GROMACS .gro file of C-alpha atoms in nm:
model
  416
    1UNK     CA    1   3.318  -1.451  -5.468
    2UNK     CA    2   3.087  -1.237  -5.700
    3UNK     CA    3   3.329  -1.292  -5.962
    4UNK     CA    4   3.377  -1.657  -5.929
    5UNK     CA    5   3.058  -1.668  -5.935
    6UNK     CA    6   2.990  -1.492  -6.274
    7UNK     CA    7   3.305  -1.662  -6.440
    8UNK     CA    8   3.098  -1.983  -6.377
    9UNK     CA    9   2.769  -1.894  -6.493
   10UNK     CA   10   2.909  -1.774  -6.764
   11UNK     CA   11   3.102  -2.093  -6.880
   12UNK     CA   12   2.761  -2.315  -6.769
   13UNK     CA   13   2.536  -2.097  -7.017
   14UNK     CA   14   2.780  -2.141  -7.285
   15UNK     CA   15   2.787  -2.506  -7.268
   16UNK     CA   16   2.470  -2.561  -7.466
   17UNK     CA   17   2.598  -2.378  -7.757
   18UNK     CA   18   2.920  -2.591  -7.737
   19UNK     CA   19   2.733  -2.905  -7.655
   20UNK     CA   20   2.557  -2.879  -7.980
   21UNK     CA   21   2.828  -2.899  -8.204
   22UNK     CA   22   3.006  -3.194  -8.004
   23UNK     CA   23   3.107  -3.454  -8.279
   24UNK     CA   24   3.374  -3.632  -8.005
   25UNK     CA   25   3.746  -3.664  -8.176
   26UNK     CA   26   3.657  -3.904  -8.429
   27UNK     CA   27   3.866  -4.214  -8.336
   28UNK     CA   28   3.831  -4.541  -8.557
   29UNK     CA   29   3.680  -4.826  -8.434
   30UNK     CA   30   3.964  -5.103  -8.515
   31UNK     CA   31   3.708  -5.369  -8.617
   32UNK     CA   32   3.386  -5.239  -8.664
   33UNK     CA   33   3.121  -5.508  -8.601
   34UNK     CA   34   2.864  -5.453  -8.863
   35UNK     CA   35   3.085  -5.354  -9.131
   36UNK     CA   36   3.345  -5.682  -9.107
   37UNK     CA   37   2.991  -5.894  -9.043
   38UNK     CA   38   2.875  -5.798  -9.414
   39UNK     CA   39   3.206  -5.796  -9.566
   40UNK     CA   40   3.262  -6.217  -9.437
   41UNK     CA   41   3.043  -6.413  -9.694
   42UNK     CA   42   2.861  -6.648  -9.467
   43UNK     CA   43   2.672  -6.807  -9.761
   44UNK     CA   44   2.962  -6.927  -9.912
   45UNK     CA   45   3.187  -7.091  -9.640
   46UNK     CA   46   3.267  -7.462  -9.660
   47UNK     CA   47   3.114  -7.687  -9.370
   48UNK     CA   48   3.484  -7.781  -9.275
   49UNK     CA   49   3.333  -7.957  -8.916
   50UNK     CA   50   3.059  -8.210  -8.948
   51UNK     CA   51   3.040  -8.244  -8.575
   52UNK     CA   52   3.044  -7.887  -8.462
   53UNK     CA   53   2.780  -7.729  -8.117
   54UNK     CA   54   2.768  -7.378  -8.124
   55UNK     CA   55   2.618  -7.260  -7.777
   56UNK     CA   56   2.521  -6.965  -7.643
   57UNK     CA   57   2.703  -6.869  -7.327
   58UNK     CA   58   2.523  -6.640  -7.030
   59UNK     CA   59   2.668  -6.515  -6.714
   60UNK     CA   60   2.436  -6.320  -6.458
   61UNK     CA   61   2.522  -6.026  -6.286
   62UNK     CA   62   2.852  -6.016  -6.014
   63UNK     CA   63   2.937  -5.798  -5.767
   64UNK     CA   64   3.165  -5.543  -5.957
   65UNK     CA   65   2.988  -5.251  -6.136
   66UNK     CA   66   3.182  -5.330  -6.493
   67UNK     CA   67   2.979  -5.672  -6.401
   68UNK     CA   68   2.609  -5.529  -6.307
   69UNK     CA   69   2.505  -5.628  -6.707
   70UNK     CA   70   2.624  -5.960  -6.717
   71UNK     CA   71   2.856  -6.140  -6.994
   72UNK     CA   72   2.774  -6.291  -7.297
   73UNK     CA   73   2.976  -6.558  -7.517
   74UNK     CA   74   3.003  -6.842  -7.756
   75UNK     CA   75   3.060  -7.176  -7.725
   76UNK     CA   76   3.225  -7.435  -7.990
   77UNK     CA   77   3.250  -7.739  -7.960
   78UNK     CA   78   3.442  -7.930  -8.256
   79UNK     CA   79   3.448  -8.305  -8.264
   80UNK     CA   80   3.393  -8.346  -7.922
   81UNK     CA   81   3.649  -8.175  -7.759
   82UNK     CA   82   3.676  -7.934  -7.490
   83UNK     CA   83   3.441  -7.649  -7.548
   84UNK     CA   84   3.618  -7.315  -7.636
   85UNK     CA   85   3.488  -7.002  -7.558
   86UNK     CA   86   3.481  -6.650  -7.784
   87UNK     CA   87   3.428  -6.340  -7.538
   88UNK     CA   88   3.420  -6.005  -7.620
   89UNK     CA   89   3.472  -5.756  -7.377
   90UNK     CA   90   3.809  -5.840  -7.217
   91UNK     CA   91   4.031  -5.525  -7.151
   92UNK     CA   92   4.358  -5.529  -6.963
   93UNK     CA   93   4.521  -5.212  -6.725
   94UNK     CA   94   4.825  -5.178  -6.992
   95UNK     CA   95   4.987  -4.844  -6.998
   96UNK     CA   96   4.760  -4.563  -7.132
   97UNK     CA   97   4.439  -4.754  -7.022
   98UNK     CA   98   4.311  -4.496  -6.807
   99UNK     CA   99   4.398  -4.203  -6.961
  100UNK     CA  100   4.201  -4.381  -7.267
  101UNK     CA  101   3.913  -4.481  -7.042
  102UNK     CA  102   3.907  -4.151  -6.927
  103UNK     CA  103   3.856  -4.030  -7.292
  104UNK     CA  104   3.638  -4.256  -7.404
  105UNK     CA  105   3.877  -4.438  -7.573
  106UNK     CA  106   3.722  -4.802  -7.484
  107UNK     CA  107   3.956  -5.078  -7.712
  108UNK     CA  108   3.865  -5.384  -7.605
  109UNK     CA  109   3.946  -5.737  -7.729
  110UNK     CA  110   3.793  -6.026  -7.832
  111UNK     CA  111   3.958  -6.367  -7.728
  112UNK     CA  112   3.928  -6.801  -7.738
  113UNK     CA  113   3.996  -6.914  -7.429
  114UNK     CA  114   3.914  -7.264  -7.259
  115UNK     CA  115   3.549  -7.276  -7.220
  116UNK     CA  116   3.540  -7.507  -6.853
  117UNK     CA  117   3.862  -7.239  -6.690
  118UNK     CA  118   3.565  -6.990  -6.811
  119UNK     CA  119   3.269  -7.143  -6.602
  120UNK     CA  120   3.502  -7.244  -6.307
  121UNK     CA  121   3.603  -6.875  -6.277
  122UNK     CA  122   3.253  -6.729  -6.310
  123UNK     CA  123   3.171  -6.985  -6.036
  124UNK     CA  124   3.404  -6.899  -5.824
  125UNK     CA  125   3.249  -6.525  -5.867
  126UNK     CA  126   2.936  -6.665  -5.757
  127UNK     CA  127   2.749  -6.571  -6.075
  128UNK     CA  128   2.522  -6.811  -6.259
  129UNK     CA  129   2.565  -6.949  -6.600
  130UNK     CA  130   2.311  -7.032  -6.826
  131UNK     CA  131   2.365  -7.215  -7.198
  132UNK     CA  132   2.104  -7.192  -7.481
  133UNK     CA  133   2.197  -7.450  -7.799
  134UNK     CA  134   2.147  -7.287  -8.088
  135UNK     CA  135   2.021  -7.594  -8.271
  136UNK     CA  136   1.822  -7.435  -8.532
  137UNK     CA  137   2.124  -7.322  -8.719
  138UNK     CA  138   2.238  -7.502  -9.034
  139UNK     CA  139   2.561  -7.697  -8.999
  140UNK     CA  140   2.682  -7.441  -9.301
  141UNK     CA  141   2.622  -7.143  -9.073
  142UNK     CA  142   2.756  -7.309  -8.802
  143UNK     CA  143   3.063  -7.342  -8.945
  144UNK     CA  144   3.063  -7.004  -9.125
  145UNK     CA  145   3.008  -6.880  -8.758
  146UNK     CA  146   3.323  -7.072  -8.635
  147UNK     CA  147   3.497  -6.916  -8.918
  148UNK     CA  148   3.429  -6.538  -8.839
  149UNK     CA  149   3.496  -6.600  -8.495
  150UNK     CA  150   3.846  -6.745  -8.583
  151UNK     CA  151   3.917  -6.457  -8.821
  152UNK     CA  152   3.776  -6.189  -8.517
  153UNK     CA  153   3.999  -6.332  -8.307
  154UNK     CA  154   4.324  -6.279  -8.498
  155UNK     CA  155   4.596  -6.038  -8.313
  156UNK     CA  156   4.549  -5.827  -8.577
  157UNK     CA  157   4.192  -5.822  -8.579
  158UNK     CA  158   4.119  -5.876  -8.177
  159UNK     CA  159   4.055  -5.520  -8.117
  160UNK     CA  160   3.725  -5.318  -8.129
  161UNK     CA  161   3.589  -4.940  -7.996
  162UNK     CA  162   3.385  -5.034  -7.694
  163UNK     CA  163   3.025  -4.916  -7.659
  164UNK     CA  164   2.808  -4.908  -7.342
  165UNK     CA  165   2.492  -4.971  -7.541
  166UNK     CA  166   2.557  -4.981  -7.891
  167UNK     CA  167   2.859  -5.252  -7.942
  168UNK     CA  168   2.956  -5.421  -7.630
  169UNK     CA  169   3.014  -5.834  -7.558
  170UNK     CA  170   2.609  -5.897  -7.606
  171UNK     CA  171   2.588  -5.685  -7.936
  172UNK     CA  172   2.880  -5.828  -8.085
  173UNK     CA  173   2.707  -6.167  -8.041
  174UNK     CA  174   2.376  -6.062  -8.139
  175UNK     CA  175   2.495  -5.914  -8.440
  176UNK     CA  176   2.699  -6.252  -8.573
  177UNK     CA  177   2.390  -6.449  -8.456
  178UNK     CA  178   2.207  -6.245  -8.677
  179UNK     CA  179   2.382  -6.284  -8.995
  180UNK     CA  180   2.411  -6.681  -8.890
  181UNK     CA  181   2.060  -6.650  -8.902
  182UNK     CA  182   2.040  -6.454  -9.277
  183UNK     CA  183   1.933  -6.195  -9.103
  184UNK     CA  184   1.627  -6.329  -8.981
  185UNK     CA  185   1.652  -6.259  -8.613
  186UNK     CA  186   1.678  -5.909  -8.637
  187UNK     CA  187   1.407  -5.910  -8.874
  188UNK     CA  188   1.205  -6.070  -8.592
  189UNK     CA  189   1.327  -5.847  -8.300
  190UNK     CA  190   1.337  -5.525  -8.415
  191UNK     CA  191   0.952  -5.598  -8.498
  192UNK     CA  192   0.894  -5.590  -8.140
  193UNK     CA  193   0.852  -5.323  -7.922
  194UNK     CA  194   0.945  -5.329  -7.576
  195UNK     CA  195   0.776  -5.009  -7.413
  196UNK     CA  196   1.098  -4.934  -7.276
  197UNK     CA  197   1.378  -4.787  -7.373
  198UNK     CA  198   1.756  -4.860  -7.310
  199UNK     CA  199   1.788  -4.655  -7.009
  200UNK     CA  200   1.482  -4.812  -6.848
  201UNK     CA  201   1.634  -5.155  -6.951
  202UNK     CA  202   1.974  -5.096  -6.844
  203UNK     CA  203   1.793  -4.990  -6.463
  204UNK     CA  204   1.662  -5.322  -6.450
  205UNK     CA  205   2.034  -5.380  -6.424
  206UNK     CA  206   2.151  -5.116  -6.218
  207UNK     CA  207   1.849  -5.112  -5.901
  208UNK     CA  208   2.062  -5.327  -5.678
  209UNK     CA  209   2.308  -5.031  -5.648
  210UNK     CA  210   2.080  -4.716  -5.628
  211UNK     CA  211   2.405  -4.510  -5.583
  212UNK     CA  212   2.561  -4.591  -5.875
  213UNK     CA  213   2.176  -4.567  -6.095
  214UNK     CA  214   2.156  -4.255  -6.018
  215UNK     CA  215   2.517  -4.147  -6.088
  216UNK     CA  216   2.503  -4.328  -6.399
  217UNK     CA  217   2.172  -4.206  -6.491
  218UNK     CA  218   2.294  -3.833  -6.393
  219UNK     CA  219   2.566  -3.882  -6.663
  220UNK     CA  220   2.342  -3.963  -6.934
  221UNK     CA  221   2.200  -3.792  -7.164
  222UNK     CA  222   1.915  -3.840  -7.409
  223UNK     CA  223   2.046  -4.078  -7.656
  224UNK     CA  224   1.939  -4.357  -7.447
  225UNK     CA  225   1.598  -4.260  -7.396
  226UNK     CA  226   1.420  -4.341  -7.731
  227UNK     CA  227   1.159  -4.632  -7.787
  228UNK     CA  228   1.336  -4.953  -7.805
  229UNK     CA  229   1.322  -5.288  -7.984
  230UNK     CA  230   1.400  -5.650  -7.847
  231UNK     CA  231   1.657  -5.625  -8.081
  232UNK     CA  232   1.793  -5.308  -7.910
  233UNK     CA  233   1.769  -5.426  -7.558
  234UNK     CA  234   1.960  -5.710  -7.693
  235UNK     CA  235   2.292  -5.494  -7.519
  236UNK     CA  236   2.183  -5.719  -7.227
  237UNK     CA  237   2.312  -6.035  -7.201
  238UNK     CA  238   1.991  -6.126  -7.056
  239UNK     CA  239   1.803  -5.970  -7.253
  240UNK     CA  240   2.000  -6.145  -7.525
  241UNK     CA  241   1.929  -6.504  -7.383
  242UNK     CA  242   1.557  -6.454  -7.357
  243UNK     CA  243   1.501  -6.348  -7.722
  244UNK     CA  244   1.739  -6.584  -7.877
  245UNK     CA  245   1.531  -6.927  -7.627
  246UNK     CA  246   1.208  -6.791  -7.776
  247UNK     CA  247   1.409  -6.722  -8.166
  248UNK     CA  248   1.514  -7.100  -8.105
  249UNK     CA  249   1.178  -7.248  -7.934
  250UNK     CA  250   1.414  -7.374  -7.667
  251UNK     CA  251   1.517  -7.324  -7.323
  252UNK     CA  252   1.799  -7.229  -7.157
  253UNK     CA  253   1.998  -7.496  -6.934
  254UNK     CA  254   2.140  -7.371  -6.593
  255UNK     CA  255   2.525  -7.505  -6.573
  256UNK     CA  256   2.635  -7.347  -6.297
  257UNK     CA  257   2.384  -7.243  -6.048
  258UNK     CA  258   2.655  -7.067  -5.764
  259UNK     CA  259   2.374  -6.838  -5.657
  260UNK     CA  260   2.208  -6.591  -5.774
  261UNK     CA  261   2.177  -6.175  -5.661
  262UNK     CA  262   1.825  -6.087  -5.576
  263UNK     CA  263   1.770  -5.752  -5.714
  264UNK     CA  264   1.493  -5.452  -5.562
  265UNK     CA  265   1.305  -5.427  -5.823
  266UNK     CA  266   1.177  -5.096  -5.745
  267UNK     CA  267   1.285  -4.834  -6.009
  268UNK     CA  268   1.524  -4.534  -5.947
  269UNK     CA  269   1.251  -4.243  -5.962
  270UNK     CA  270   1.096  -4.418  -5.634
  271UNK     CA  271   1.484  -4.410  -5.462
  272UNK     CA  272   1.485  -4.043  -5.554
  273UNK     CA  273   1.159  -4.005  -5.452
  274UNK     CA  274   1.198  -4.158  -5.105
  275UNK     CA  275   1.585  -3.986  -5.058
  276UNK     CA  276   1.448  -3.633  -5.149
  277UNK     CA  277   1.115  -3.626  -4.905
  278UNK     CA  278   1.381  -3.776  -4.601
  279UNK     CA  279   1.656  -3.521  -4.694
  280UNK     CA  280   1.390  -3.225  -4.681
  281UNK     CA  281   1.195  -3.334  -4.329
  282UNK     CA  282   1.548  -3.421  -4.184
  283UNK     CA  283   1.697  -3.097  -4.269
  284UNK     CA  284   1.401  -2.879  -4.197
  285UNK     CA  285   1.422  -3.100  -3.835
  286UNK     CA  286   1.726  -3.023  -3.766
  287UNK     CA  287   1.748  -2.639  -3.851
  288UNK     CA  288   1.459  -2.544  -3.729
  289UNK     CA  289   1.583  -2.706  -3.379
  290UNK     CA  290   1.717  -2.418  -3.149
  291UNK     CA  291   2.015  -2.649  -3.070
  292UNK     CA  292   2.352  -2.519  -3.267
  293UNK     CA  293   2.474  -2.858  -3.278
  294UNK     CA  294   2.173  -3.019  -3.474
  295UNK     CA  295   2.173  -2.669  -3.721
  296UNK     CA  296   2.563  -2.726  -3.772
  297UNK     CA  297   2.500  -3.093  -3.853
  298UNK     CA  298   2.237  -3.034  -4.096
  299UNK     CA  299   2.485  -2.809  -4.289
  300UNK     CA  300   2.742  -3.097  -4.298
  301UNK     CA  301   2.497  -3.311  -4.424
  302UNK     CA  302   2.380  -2.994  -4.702
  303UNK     CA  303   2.755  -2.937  -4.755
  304UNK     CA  304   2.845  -3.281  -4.867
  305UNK     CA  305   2.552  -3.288  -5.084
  306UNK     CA  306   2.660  -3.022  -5.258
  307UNK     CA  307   3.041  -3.136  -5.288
  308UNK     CA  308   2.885  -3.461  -5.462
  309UNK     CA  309   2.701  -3.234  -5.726
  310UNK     CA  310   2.975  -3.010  -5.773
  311UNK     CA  311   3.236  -3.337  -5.861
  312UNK     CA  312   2.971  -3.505  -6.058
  313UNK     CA  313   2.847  -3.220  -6.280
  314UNK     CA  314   3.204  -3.125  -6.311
  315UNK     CA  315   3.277  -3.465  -6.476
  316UNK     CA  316   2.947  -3.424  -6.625
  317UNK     CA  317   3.094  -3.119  -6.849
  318UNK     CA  318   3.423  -3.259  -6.875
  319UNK     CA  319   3.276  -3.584  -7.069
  320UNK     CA  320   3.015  -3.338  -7.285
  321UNK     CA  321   3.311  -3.123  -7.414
  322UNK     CA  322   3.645  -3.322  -7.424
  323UNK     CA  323   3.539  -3.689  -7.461
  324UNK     CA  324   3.445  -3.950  -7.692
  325UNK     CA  325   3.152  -4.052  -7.445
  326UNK     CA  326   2.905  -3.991  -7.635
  327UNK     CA  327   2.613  -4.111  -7.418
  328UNK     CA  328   2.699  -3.815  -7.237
  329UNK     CA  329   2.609  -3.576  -7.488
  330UNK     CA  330   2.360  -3.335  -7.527
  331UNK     CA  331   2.303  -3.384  -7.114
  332UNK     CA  332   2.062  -3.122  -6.966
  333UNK     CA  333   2.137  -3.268  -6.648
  334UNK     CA  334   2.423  -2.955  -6.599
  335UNK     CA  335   2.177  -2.725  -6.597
  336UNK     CA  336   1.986  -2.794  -6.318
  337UNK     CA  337   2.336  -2.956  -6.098
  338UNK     CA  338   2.626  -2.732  -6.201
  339UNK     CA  339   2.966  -2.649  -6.046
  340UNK     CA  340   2.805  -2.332  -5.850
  341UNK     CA  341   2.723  -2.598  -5.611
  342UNK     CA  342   3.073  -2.550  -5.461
  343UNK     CA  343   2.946  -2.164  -5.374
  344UNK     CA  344   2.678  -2.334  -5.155
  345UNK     CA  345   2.888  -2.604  -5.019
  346UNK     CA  346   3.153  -2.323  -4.884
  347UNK     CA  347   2.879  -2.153  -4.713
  348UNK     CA  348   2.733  -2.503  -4.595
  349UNK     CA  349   3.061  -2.572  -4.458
  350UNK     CA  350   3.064  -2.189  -4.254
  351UNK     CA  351   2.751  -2.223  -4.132
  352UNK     CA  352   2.711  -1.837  -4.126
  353UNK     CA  353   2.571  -1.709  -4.396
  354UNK     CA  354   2.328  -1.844  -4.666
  355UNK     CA  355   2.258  -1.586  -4.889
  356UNK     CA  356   2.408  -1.737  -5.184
  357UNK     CA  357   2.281  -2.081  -5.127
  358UNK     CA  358   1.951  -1.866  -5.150
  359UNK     CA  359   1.956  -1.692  -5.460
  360UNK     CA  360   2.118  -2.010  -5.644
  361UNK     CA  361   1.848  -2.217  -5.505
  362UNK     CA  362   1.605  -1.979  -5.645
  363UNK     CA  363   1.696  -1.979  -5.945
  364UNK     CA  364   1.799  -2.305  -6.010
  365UNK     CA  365   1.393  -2.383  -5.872
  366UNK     CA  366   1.281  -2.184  -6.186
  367UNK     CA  367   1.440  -2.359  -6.409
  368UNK     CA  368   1.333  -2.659  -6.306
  369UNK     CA  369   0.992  -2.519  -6.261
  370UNK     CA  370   1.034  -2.450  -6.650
  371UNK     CA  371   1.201  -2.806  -6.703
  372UNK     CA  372   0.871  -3.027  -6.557
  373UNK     CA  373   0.638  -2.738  -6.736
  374UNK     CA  374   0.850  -2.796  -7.119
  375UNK     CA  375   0.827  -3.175  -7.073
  376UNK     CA  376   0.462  -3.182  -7.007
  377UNK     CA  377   0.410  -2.972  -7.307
  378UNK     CA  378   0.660  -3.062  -7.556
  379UNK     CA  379   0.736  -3.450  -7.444
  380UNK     CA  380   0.853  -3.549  -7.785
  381UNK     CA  381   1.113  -3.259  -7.777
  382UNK     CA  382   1.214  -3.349  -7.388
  383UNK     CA  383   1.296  -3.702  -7.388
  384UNK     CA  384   1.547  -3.699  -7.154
  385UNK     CA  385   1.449  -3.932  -6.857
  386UNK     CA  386   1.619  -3.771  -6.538
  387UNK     CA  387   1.295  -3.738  -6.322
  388UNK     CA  388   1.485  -3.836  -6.032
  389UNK     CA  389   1.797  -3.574  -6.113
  390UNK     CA  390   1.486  -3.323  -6.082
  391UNK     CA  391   1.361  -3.479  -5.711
  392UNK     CA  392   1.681  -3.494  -5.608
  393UNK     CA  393   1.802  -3.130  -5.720
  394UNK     CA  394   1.457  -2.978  -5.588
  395UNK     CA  395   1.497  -3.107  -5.264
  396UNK     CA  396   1.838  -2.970  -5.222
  397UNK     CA  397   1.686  -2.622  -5.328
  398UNK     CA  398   1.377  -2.626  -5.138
  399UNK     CA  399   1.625  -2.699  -4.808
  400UNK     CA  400   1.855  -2.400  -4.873
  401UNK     CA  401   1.536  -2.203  -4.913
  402UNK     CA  402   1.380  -2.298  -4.577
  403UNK     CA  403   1.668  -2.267  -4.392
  404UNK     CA  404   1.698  -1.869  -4.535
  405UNK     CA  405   1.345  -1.796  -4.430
  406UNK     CA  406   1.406  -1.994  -4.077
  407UNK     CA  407   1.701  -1.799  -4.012
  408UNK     CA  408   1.605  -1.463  -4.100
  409UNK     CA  409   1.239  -1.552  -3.856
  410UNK     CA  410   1.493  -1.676  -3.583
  411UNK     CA  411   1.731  -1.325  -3.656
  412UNK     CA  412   1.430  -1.142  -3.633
  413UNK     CA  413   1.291  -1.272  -3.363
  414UNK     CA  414   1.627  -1.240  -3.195
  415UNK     CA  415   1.611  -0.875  -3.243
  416UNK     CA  416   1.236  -0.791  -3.150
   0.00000   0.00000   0.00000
């Protein structure tokens, strides 16, 4: 066990070296947004449709977690017929998808499809549609607009490298509004600043699932947590939809109002916060209780704790060092939940000895003594939000601790 033990520690404290040379494997994007954006000559195309609606499309959350940000399209109408829709985002399970997904290897598509199938399905999801006209356009740009959309939409141009924050459906649609606009939105959104950033956004998001927040959030790292513009938060669809109604001096028209899902708005640090104080008094309850049964259940409950650490910092690592995920990298989350946690889940598991779960606990305490203490004095430098990886990881800890010290009172009370 000693050994296993210092193989382990060994690998974590290399990571950081590693980590900071992580570059990812370099795979081209197959249509690069901005890039293909600047090259297509807006200016110059020829208004081809004198009757032509361009709408923005907006589809609240579902119940799926690939859902939890919404959807964002277009909407073209062309001498009054049925409205066609231009969505980004659509992947398929083909062969090789999750062995790419695993990698980071997100090609998605961008496709027309018919624009009332479209709202019928998201109705039938029970997800609310909204549509904002964007009448302020010039018939020219609407129609250069309709153009790039066609030419996106070619097999051979179809496909593009997903990005969870950075190019996914809403950014893809902000970014051709933009240049619709000559560049004008942008101009006005990134002059804004939210006093968030996009992980603090992207909770907004996330709250109604505090399971999946915090995984998420544990996954991380700090990429996501630097001052944002409007034009930044603009990943949201929502987000999206509320910029471009007060861009346009318009409002947004409700076209399929199936219901809507109430979120808690309460943010994940207080979810932590309320998880980590219960986990501590119920643990401390039940080991301090004379009763076997209620000290053997309270390691169950520490020993599947641990087994969730141990899997998600193990995938934690794996995405740092041997994936294209790059919101991952640079994650300091490892270092306070780390793959030792399988030494303490073993002994959980026992129930006899916790001498290991001790020292481990210890240390890992110190460093995250040393985490709060380097944050408070270098804040600038530590900008990684994961508060609530810190409550959650103390807690955990401070229980192994106090059940050492109330088992070595109850041995040596035993023996006196």
């Amino acid at each position: 066990m000693k050994r296993i033990i210092s193989i382990l520690a060994a690998f974590i404290l290399s990571i950081p070296l590693s980590a900071l040379s992580i570059t990812g494997s370099g795979i081209e994007n197959p249509f690069p947004s901005l890039e293909n954006i600047e090259k297509f000559d807006f200016a110059s195309q020829d208004a081809a449709f004198d009757d032509i609606t361009i709408n923005l499309i907006t589809t609240e959350t579902g119940n799926e977690v690939f859902t939890y940000f919404g959807h964002t399209s277009l909407e073209i109408i062309v001498d009054g017929f049925d409205p066609i829709f231009y969505d980004y985002g659509f992947f398929t399970f083909s062969e090789g998808f999750y062995r790419n997904f695993i990698f980071g290897r997100l090609l998605y598509n961008i496709y027309a499809t018919d624009g009332k199938s479209r709202i019928e399905g998201f109705s039938q999801e029970g997800r609310r549609v909204h549509r904002t006209a964007l009448d302020s356009l010039s018939l020219q740009s609407r129609n250069a607009l309709f153009s790039f959309l066609r030419y996106n939409a070619r097999s051979e141009n179809n496909t593009y490298l997903y990005d969870y924050y950075y190019d996914n459906c809403a950014t893809r649609v902000r970014d051709i509004y933009n240049e619709a606009t000559g560049g004008k939105f942008r101009q006005w959104a990134s002059s804004i600043n939210t006093g968030r950033t996009l992980r603090e956004a992207a909770n907004l998001s996330l709250d109604k699932n505090p399971i999946v927040s915090f995984t998420l959030n544990f996954l991380e790292g700090p990429d996501i947590d630097k001052p944002a513009t409007l034009y930044d938060e603009c990943f949201l669809p929502l987000e999206l939809m509320s910029a471009v109604e007060e861009f346009e001096n318009t409002e947004s028209t409700i076209i399929n109002d199936s219901g809507r899902i109430q979120y808690r708005r309460h943010s994940l640090n207080f979810y932590a916060l309320i998880f980590s104080v219960s986990f501590f008094f119920a643990s401390f309850f039940l080991y301090s209780s004379r009763l076997k049964a209620l000290n053997r259940l309270s390691d169950i409950i520490n020993g599947i704790l641990c087994i969730y650490i141990f899997l998600l910092s193990s995938v934690l690592i794996f995405m740092m060092t041997a994936t294209n995920h790059s919101v991952t990298y640079l994650n300091a989350n490892f270092l306070y939940a780390n793959p030792l946690a399988i030494v303490m889940t073993f002994e959980a598991f026992r129930g006899k000895r916790i001498r290991k779960r001790y020292y481990i606990s210890f240390i890992e305490l110190i460093i995250i003594a040393l985490a709060f203490i380097l944050k408070g004095m270098f804040p600038e430098v530590f900008i990684q939000d994961n508060l609530s990886v810190l409550m959650v990881m103390a807690s955990l800890y401070l229980v192994n601790i106090t059940h050492y010290f109330l088992l070595r009172e109850r041995n040596l009370g035993s023996a006196s």
